[in-house]
Short mmCIF file of C-alpha atoms and ligand atoms in Angstrom, two decimals:
data_model
loop_
_atom_site.label_atom_id
_atom_site.label_comp_id
_atom_site.label_asym_id
_atom_site.label_seq_id
_atom_site.Cartn_x
_atom_site.Cartn_y
_atom_site.Cartn_z
CA MET A 1 -48.58 20.82 -57.54
CA ILE A 2 -45.40 22.84 -57.20
CA THR A 3 -43.48 22.59 -53.94
CA LEU A 4 -41.78 25.54 -52.26
CA GLY A 5 -38.40 23.93 -52.92
CA GLU A 6 -39.11 23.55 -56.65
CA PHE A 7 -40.48 27.08 -56.87
CA ILE A 8 -37.41 28.62 -55.20
CA VAL A 9 -35.02 26.76 -57.48
CA ASP A 10 -37.11 27.73 -60.49
CA LYS A 11 -36.96 31.41 -59.50
CA GLN A 12 -33.25 31.42 -58.69
CA ASP A 13 -32.56 33.04 -62.03
CA ASP A 14 -34.43 36.17 -60.85
CA PHE A 15 -31.14 37.04 -59.16
CA PRO A 16 -28.49 37.94 -61.69
CA GLU A 17 -25.62 36.89 -59.43
CA ALA A 18 -27.44 33.95 -57.88
CA SER A 19 -25.06 31.42 -56.43
CA GLY A 20 -27.61 29.26 -54.64
CA GLU A 21 -26.99 30.77 -51.18
CA LEU A 22 -30.43 32.36 -50.97
CA THR A 23 -32.02 29.12 -52.07
CA LEU A 24 -30.29 27.28 -49.24
CA LEU A 25 -31.18 30.01 -46.77
CA LEU A 26 -34.86 29.85 -47.67
CA GLY A 27 -34.58 26.08 -47.28
CA ALA A 28 -33.28 26.59 -43.73
CA ILE A 29 -36.20 28.89 -42.90
CA ARG A 30 -38.63 26.35 -44.32
CA LEU A 31 -37.12 23.58 -42.19
CA ALA A 32 -37.13 25.62 -38.95
CA ALA A 33 -40.73 26.69 -39.65
CA LYS A 34 -41.77 23.04 -39.84
CA VAL A 35 -40.07 22.25 -36.53
CA VAL A 36 -41.67 25.26 -34.81
CA ASN A 37 -45.03 24.38 -36.34
CA ARG A 38 -44.83 20.84 -34.98
CA GLU A 39 -44.12 22.20 -31.50
CA ILE A 40 -46.89 24.83 -31.62
CA ASN A 41 -49.36 22.12 -32.55
CA LYS A 42 -48.55 20.41 -29.25
CA ALA A 43 -49.40 23.50 -27.18
CA GLY A 44 -51.62 22.36 -24.33
CA ILE A 45 -50.10 18.90 -23.96
CA ALA A 46 -46.40 19.80 -23.94
CA ASP A 47 -44.89 22.24 -21.45
CA ILE A 48 -44.55 25.09 -23.91
CA ILE A 49 -47.37 27.41 -22.89
CA GLY A 50 -46.84 30.50 -20.81
CA SER A 51 -44.01 32.79 -19.96
CA THR A 52 -40.44 32.12 -18.90
CA GLY A 53 -40.59 34.96 -16.40
CA VAL A 54 -37.58 36.49 -18.18
CA GLU A 55 -37.75 39.90 -19.88
CA ASN A 56 -36.15 40.65 -23.24
CA VAL A 57 -34.15 43.79 -23.98
CA GLN A 58 -37.37 45.66 -24.64
CA GLY A 59 -38.78 44.89 -21.23
CA GLU A 60 -41.32 42.37 -22.51
CA VAL A 61 -41.72 39.03 -20.78
CA GLN A 62 -40.57 36.23 -23.07
CA GLN A 63 -42.88 33.31 -23.70
CA LYS A 64 -41.48 29.78 -23.64
CA MET A 65 -42.31 29.41 -27.31
CA ASP A 66 -40.50 32.70 -28.11
CA LEU A 67 -37.28 31.16 -26.89
CA TYR A 68 -37.91 27.80 -28.51
CA ALA A 69 -38.60 29.40 -31.90
CA ASN A 70 -35.62 31.72 -31.53
CA ASP A 71 -33.28 28.80 -30.76
CA LYS A 72 -34.61 26.65 -33.61
CA PHE A 73 -34.34 29.36 -36.25
CA LYS A 74 -30.91 30.43 -35.03
CA ALA A 75 -29.53 26.90 -34.95
CA THR A 76 -30.98 25.89 -38.32
CA ILE A 77 -29.78 29.04 -40.06
CA GLU A 78 -26.32 28.80 -38.49
CA ALA A 79 -26.05 25.14 -39.47
CA ARG A 80 -26.75 25.94 -43.14
CA GLY A 81 -24.01 28.56 -42.98
CA GLU A 82 -25.42 30.95 -45.59
CA VAL A 83 -25.46 34.14 -43.47
CA CYS A 84 -22.75 36.09 -41.70
CA GLY A 85 -25.05 37.12 -38.86
CA ILE A 86 -28.54 37.21 -37.48
CA ALA A 87 -30.52 39.78 -35.51
CA SER A 88 -33.60 38.69 -33.65
CA GLU A 89 -36.31 40.44 -31.71
CA GLU A 90 -35.50 38.05 -28.87
CA GLU A 91 -31.76 38.86 -28.71
CA ASP A 92 -30.30 42.02 -27.17
CA GLU A 93 -27.50 42.27 -29.75
CA PHE A 94 -26.96 40.86 -33.22
CA ILE A 95 -25.19 37.51 -33.46
CA CYS A 96 -22.04 37.25 -35.55
CA PHE A 97 -21.24 33.89 -37.14
CA ASP A 98 -17.50 34.37 -36.85
CA THR A 99 -16.33 31.30 -38.70
CA GLU A 100 -14.56 31.03 -42.07
CA ARG A 101 -17.92 30.26 -43.68
CA GLY A 102 -19.79 32.98 -41.79
CA ARG A 103 -17.23 35.67 -42.62
CA ASN A 104 -17.50 34.74 -46.29
CA SER A 105 -21.29 34.80 -46.46
CA LYS A 106 -22.89 37.76 -48.14
CA TYR A 107 -26.29 37.86 -46.40
CA VAL A 108 -27.68 38.87 -43.00
CA ILE A 109 -31.06 37.85 -41.68
CA LEU A 110 -33.32 39.72 -39.26
CA MET A 111 -36.29 38.05 -37.70
CA ASP A 112 -39.11 37.95 -35.23
CA PRO A 113 -39.08 34.20 -34.59
CA LEU A 114 -42.53 34.09 -33.02
CA ASP A 115 -44.70 37.14 -33.34
CA GLY A 116 -47.85 37.45 -31.25
CA SER A 117 -46.67 34.57 -29.06
CA SER A 118 -49.02 35.31 -26.15
CA ASN A 119 -51.80 34.11 -28.48
CA ILE A 120 -50.50 30.53 -28.29
CA ASP A 121 -51.92 30.10 -24.81
CA VAL A 122 -55.42 30.57 -26.23
CA ASN A 123 -54.96 28.60 -29.47
CA VAL A 124 -54.87 31.65 -31.74
CA SER A 125 -52.60 31.96 -34.79
CA VAL A 126 -49.06 33.26 -34.44
CA GLY A 127 -46.29 33.84 -36.98
CA THR A 128 -42.63 34.13 -37.87
CA ILE A 129 -41.39 37.19 -39.78
CA PHE A 130 -38.05 37.35 -41.62
CA SER A 131 -36.06 39.78 -43.70
CA ILE A 132 -32.82 39.21 -45.63
CA TYR A 133 -30.28 41.83 -46.75
CA LYS A 134 -26.95 41.75 -48.50
CA ARG A 135 -24.20 42.84 -46.11
CA THR A 136 -22.50 46.17 -46.74
CA SER A 137 -19.23 45.34 -44.91
CA PRO A 138 -16.50 43.55 -46.87
CA LEU A 139 -16.72 39.80 -47.45
CA GLY A 140 -14.22 37.88 -45.35
CA THR A 141 -14.70 40.09 -42.27
CA PRO A 142 -17.04 39.66 -39.28
CA VAL A 143 -20.52 41.13 -39.72
CA GLN A 144 -21.05 44.68 -38.38
CA LEU A 145 -24.03 46.52 -36.89
CA GLU A 146 -24.31 48.61 -40.11
CA ASP A 147 -25.08 45.42 -42.05
CA PHE A 148 -28.35 45.18 -40.10
CA LEU A 149 -29.22 48.89 -40.06
CA GLN A 150 -30.20 49.20 -43.71
CA PRO A 151 -33.38 50.79 -45.03
CA GLY A 152 -36.13 48.35 -46.02
CA ASP A 153 -35.67 49.24 -49.69
CA LYS A 154 -32.45 47.19 -49.56
CA GLN A 155 -34.23 43.96 -48.61
CA VAL A 156 -33.51 41.03 -50.88
CA VAL A 157 -36.15 38.73 -49.44
CA ALA A 158 -38.93 39.18 -46.89
CA GLY A 159 -41.58 36.79 -45.71
CA TYR A 160 -43.61 35.29 -42.94
CA VAL A 161 -44.96 31.99 -41.77
CA VAL A 162 -48.46 31.95 -40.33
CA TYR A 163 -49.18 29.07 -37.98
CA GLY A 164 -52.94 29.16 -38.40
CA SER A 165 -55.74 26.76 -39.22
CA SER A 166 -53.27 25.76 -41.90
CA THR A 167 -49.60 26.69 -41.92
CA MET A 168 -48.51 28.99 -44.72
CA LEU A 169 -45.21 30.48 -45.81
CA VAL A 170 -45.48 33.70 -47.81
CA TYR A 171 -42.46 35.45 -49.29
CA THR A 172 -41.24 37.96 -51.82
CA THR A 173 -37.91 38.50 -53.54
CA GLY A 174 -39.18 41.64 -55.24
CA ASN A 175 -40.97 39.72 -57.98
CA GLY A 176 -44.45 39.40 -56.50
CA VAL A 177 -45.71 37.74 -53.36
CA HIS A 178 -46.17 33.99 -53.30
CA GLY A 179 -47.86 31.83 -50.69
CA PHE A 180 -47.34 28.14 -49.91
CA THR A 181 -49.53 25.94 -47.74
CA CYS A 182 -48.09 23.07 -45.74
CA ASP A 183 -49.60 19.63 -46.22
CA PRO A 184 -49.27 18.38 -42.63
CA SER A 185 -49.30 14.71 -43.55
CA LEU A 186 -46.25 15.12 -45.80
CA GLY A 187 -44.62 18.16 -44.21
CA VAL A 188 -44.35 19.75 -47.66
CA PHE A 189 -45.22 23.34 -48.60
CA TYR A 190 -47.14 23.56 -51.89
CA LEU A 191 -47.69 26.67 -53.98
CA SER A 192 -51.28 27.69 -53.19
CA HIS A 193 -51.32 31.48 -53.71
CA GLU A 194 -49.23 32.63 -56.65
CA ASN A 195 -48.74 36.36 -57.13
CA MET A 196 -50.93 37.60 -54.30
CA GLN A 197 -52.38 41.09 -54.81
CA ILE A 198 -54.22 43.13 -52.21
CA PRO A 199 -57.45 44.78 -53.48
CA ASP A 200 -57.07 48.57 -53.87
CA ASN A 201 -60.20 49.04 -51.76
CA GLY A 202 -61.11 46.98 -48.75
CA SER A 203 -63.64 47.07 -45.96
CA ILE A 204 -61.63 45.93 -42.94
CA TYR A 205 -59.79 48.11 -40.43
CA SER A 206 -57.50 46.53 -37.85
CA ILE A 207 -56.29 48.42 -34.80
CA ASN A 208 -56.23 47.97 -31.03
CA GLU A 209 -59.16 50.27 -30.40
CA GLY A 210 -58.77 49.93 -26.63
CA ASN A 211 -56.05 52.56 -27.02
CA TYR A 212 -58.49 55.02 -28.65
CA LEU A 213 -58.16 57.76 -26.05
CA LYS A 214 -54.37 57.63 -26.38
CA PHE A 215 -54.33 57.94 -30.19
CA PRO A 216 -53.29 61.13 -32.03
CA LEU A 217 -56.15 63.22 -33.42
CA GLY A 218 -55.55 62.15 -37.04
CA VAL A 219 -56.01 58.48 -36.09
CA LYS A 220 -59.17 59.23 -34.10
CA LYS A 221 -60.61 61.11 -37.07
CA TYR A 222 -59.77 58.27 -39.44
CA LEU A 223 -61.43 55.73 -37.12
CA LYS A 224 -64.61 57.80 -37.06
CA TYR A 225 -64.42 57.97 -40.88
CA CYS A 226 -64.18 54.13 -40.97
CA GLN A 227 -67.33 53.91 -38.86
CA GLU A 228 -69.44 56.43 -40.82
CA ILE A 229 -72.35 55.08 -42.84
CA ASP A 230 -71.68 55.57 -46.54
CA PRO A 231 -72.64 52.49 -48.60
CA PRO A 232 -71.02 53.67 -51.89
CA THR A 233 -67.61 53.58 -50.17
CA ASN A 234 -68.31 50.31 -48.30
CA ARG A 235 -68.56 52.14 -45.00
CA PRO A 236 -68.92 51.43 -42.19
CA TYR A 237 -65.90 49.17 -42.50
CA THR A 238 -65.66 46.00 -40.45
CA SER A 239 -63.36 45.99 -37.45
CA ARG A 240 -61.11 42.91 -37.25
CA TYR A 241 -58.15 42.68 -34.86
CA ILE A 242 -56.52 39.46 -33.73
CA GLY A 243 -53.53 41.05 -32.02
CA SER A 244 -51.20 38.82 -34.01
CA LEU A 245 -49.59 40.94 -36.73
CA VAL A 246 -48.96 38.11 -39.17
CA SER A 247 -52.56 36.91 -39.00
CA ASP A 248 -54.03 40.41 -39.19
CA PHE A 249 -51.75 41.22 -42.12
CA HIS A 250 -52.48 37.96 -43.92
CA ARG A 251 -56.25 38.42 -43.69
CA ASN A 252 -56.07 42.01 -44.92
CA LEU A 253 -53.74 41.02 -47.75
CA LEU A 254 -56.27 38.47 -49.00
CA LYS A 255 -59.43 40.49 -48.41
CA GLY A 256 -58.34 44.12 -48.58
CA GLY A 257 -58.06 46.31 -45.51
CA ILE A 258 -55.87 48.57 -43.42
CA TYR A 259 -53.72 47.60 -40.42
CA MET A 260 -52.65 50.33 -38.00
CA TYR A 261 -50.36 50.42 -35.00
CA PRO A 262 -50.01 54.17 -34.38
CA SER A 263 -48.12 56.09 -31.76
CA THR A 264 -49.99 56.43 -28.48
CA ALA A 265 -49.65 58.84 -25.58
CA SER A 266 -47.77 56.17 -23.61
CA ALA A 267 -45.79 54.74 -26.58
CA PRO A 268 -44.85 57.71 -28.80
CA LYS A 269 -43.15 55.44 -31.37
CA GLY A 270 -45.88 52.81 -31.39
CA LYS A 271 -45.13 49.20 -30.55
CA LEU A 272 -43.95 47.45 -33.69
CA ARG A 273 -40.30 47.08 -34.57
CA LEU A 274 -39.02 48.66 -37.77
CA LEU A 275 -36.46 45.96 -38.58
CA TYR A 276 -38.18 42.75 -37.52
CA GLU A 277 -41.81 43.55 -38.26
CA CYS A 278 -42.51 46.71 -40.28
CA ASN A 279 -39.86 46.50 -43.01
CA PRO A 280 -40.57 42.90 -44.05
CA MET A 281 -44.32 43.51 -43.96
CA ALA A 282 -43.88 46.75 -45.93
CA PHE A 283 -41.87 44.94 -48.63
CA LEU A 284 -44.56 42.26 -48.93
CA MET A 285 -47.35 44.86 -48.92
CA GLU A 286 -45.79 46.98 -51.65
CA GLN A 287 -45.06 43.91 -53.74
CA ALA A 288 -48.75 42.98 -53.39
CA GLY A 289 -49.78 46.43 -54.64
CA GLY A 290 -50.47 48.03 -51.26
CA ILE A 291 -48.85 50.80 -49.21
CA ALA A 292 -46.94 50.87 -45.91
CA LEU A 293 -46.25 54.17 -44.11
CA ASP A 294 -45.17 55.46 -40.73
CA GLY A 295 -48.10 57.86 -41.14
CA GLU A 296 -46.34 60.03 -43.71
CA LYS A 297 -43.21 58.42 -45.18
CA ARG A 298 -42.76 55.05 -46.83
CA ILE A 299 -41.58 52.63 -44.14
CA MET A 300 -38.89 51.23 -46.44
CA GLU A 301 -37.19 54.61 -46.92
CA ILE A 302 -36.49 55.07 -43.22
CA ASN A 303 -32.83 54.82 -42.22
CA PRO A 304 -32.72 52.70 -39.06
CA THR A 305 -30.65 53.96 -36.17
CA GLU A 306 -30.92 51.02 -33.77
CA LEU A 307 -31.73 47.31 -33.88
CA HIS A 308 -34.87 47.38 -31.76
CA GLN A 309 -36.23 50.68 -33.10
CA ARG A 310 -40.01 51.10 -33.01
CA ILE A 311 -42.12 52.96 -35.52
CA PRO A 312 -45.83 53.75 -36.07
CA PHE A 313 -47.19 51.50 -38.81
CA PHE A 314 -50.05 51.93 -41.29
CA CYS A 315 -50.33 49.41 -44.08
CA GLY A 316 -52.80 47.89 -46.46
CA SER A 317 -54.99 48.62 -49.47
CA LYS A 318 -53.81 51.55 -51.54
CA ASN A 319 -56.94 53.70 -51.33
CA MET A 320 -57.55 53.03 -47.65
CA VAL A 321 -54.01 53.95 -46.61
CA ASN A 322 -54.13 57.06 -48.79
CA ASP A 323 -57.39 58.16 -47.11
CA ALA A 324 -55.78 57.63 -43.71
CA ARG A 325 -52.65 59.52 -44.76
CA LEU A 326 -54.67 62.62 -45.70
CA MET A 327 -56.33 62.68 -42.30
CA LEU A 328 -53.06 62.11 -40.45
CA GLU A 329 -51.50 64.92 -42.45
CA GLU A 330 -54.34 67.28 -41.63
CA HIS A 331 -54.89 66.42 -37.96
CA GLY A 332 -51.54 65.00 -36.84
CA TYR A 333 -50.30 61.51 -36.06
P1 LIG B 401 -44.62 40.72 -30.03
O1 LIG B 401 -43.57 40.84 -31.10
O2 LIG B 401 -44.07 40.98 -28.67
O3 LIG B 401 -45.38 39.44 -30.13
O4 LIG B 401 -45.63 41.94 -30.24
C1 LIG B 401 -46.11 42.21 -31.52
C2 LIG B 401 -47.58 41.97 -31.54
C3 LIG B 401 -48.14 41.94 -32.92
O5 LIG B 401 -48.24 40.65 -33.42
C4 LIG B 401 -49.50 42.54 -32.75
O6 LIG B 401 -49.94 43.13 -33.93
C5 LIG B 401 -49.28 43.51 -31.65
O7 LIG B 401 -48.19 43.05 -30.89
C6 LIG B 401 -50.47 43.60 -30.76
O8 LIG B 401 -50.23 44.54 -29.78
P2 LIG B 401 -51.40 45.05 -28.84
O9 LIG B 401 -51.71 43.91 -27.92
O10 LIG B 401 -50.83 46.24 -28.14
O11 LIG B 401 -52.56 45.40 -29.70
MG1 LIG B 402 -43.18 40.73 -32.82
#
């Protein structure tokens, strides 16, 4: 059995200029994930369920666990000192680690510390999503906004942790997607899913169908296509939607499927965040042989303009996303 730590060290040579910083950074993420996991498992008996009553910059009410996860990841990553700054879905602005060590670190990290957190109250899986880039500003200076506003194609590492019936950490460095399952008795992540590949065809579609009337015509047409009876193409597809991106993504990655969060009449840019959610998931999806689009363009080619930018998101099995793309192109999205 190979542990996550052993695997990361073993793969360090994938980076020509590897100096061990990424290895330490992934180690920090692994540690914070274990701490957050321990806390999530106590939901119901510890006072961590429910909202804080405080809204984040995007006008969403923060859950107690959102803040806990945000603080743990921030503190653990800062303590390891391998990044010059961090941007989080839970923070209004990016955080600059303006110390000698921080200024001389070459990476930035962006994260959604606890995605789908309202699901905790009802004992449903949630996740952490992270994305690492090399800074573009000079070493030795404080991190700048531009360091965080890079297209997804520049990601060095992306991954997620799913706190589910078992806890898994899945990541890519651009050499395939690898999944590790935590043995709770030892607190060790073991390699359980090497080189994950999404099937080219699937039979699951995942979308919040309650918004149907607010969807663009192309999305409505594609949903009707998913529901048509046509056994040779596996249709009707099965509808599966947890409302927890990491869990929905993880299931579709393993089984084959399409995940959609389109624009709606009331949210013209959709709901998901380009930097904290869509880019890391797009990197993982492409590495697993799938596709991730905003409806038309590759997610990872989009030049971000702001930290909390939202974008419509369509991702999953190659043939399913291509079918959707044709309908969006023809009828609008
Ligand atoms: P969050 O980052 O505030 O938790 O919101 C993101 C979540 C995703 O996990 C999930 O896919 C989506 O919101 C569900 O939204 P909706 O309830 O509109 O379907
Ligand atoms: Mg989120």
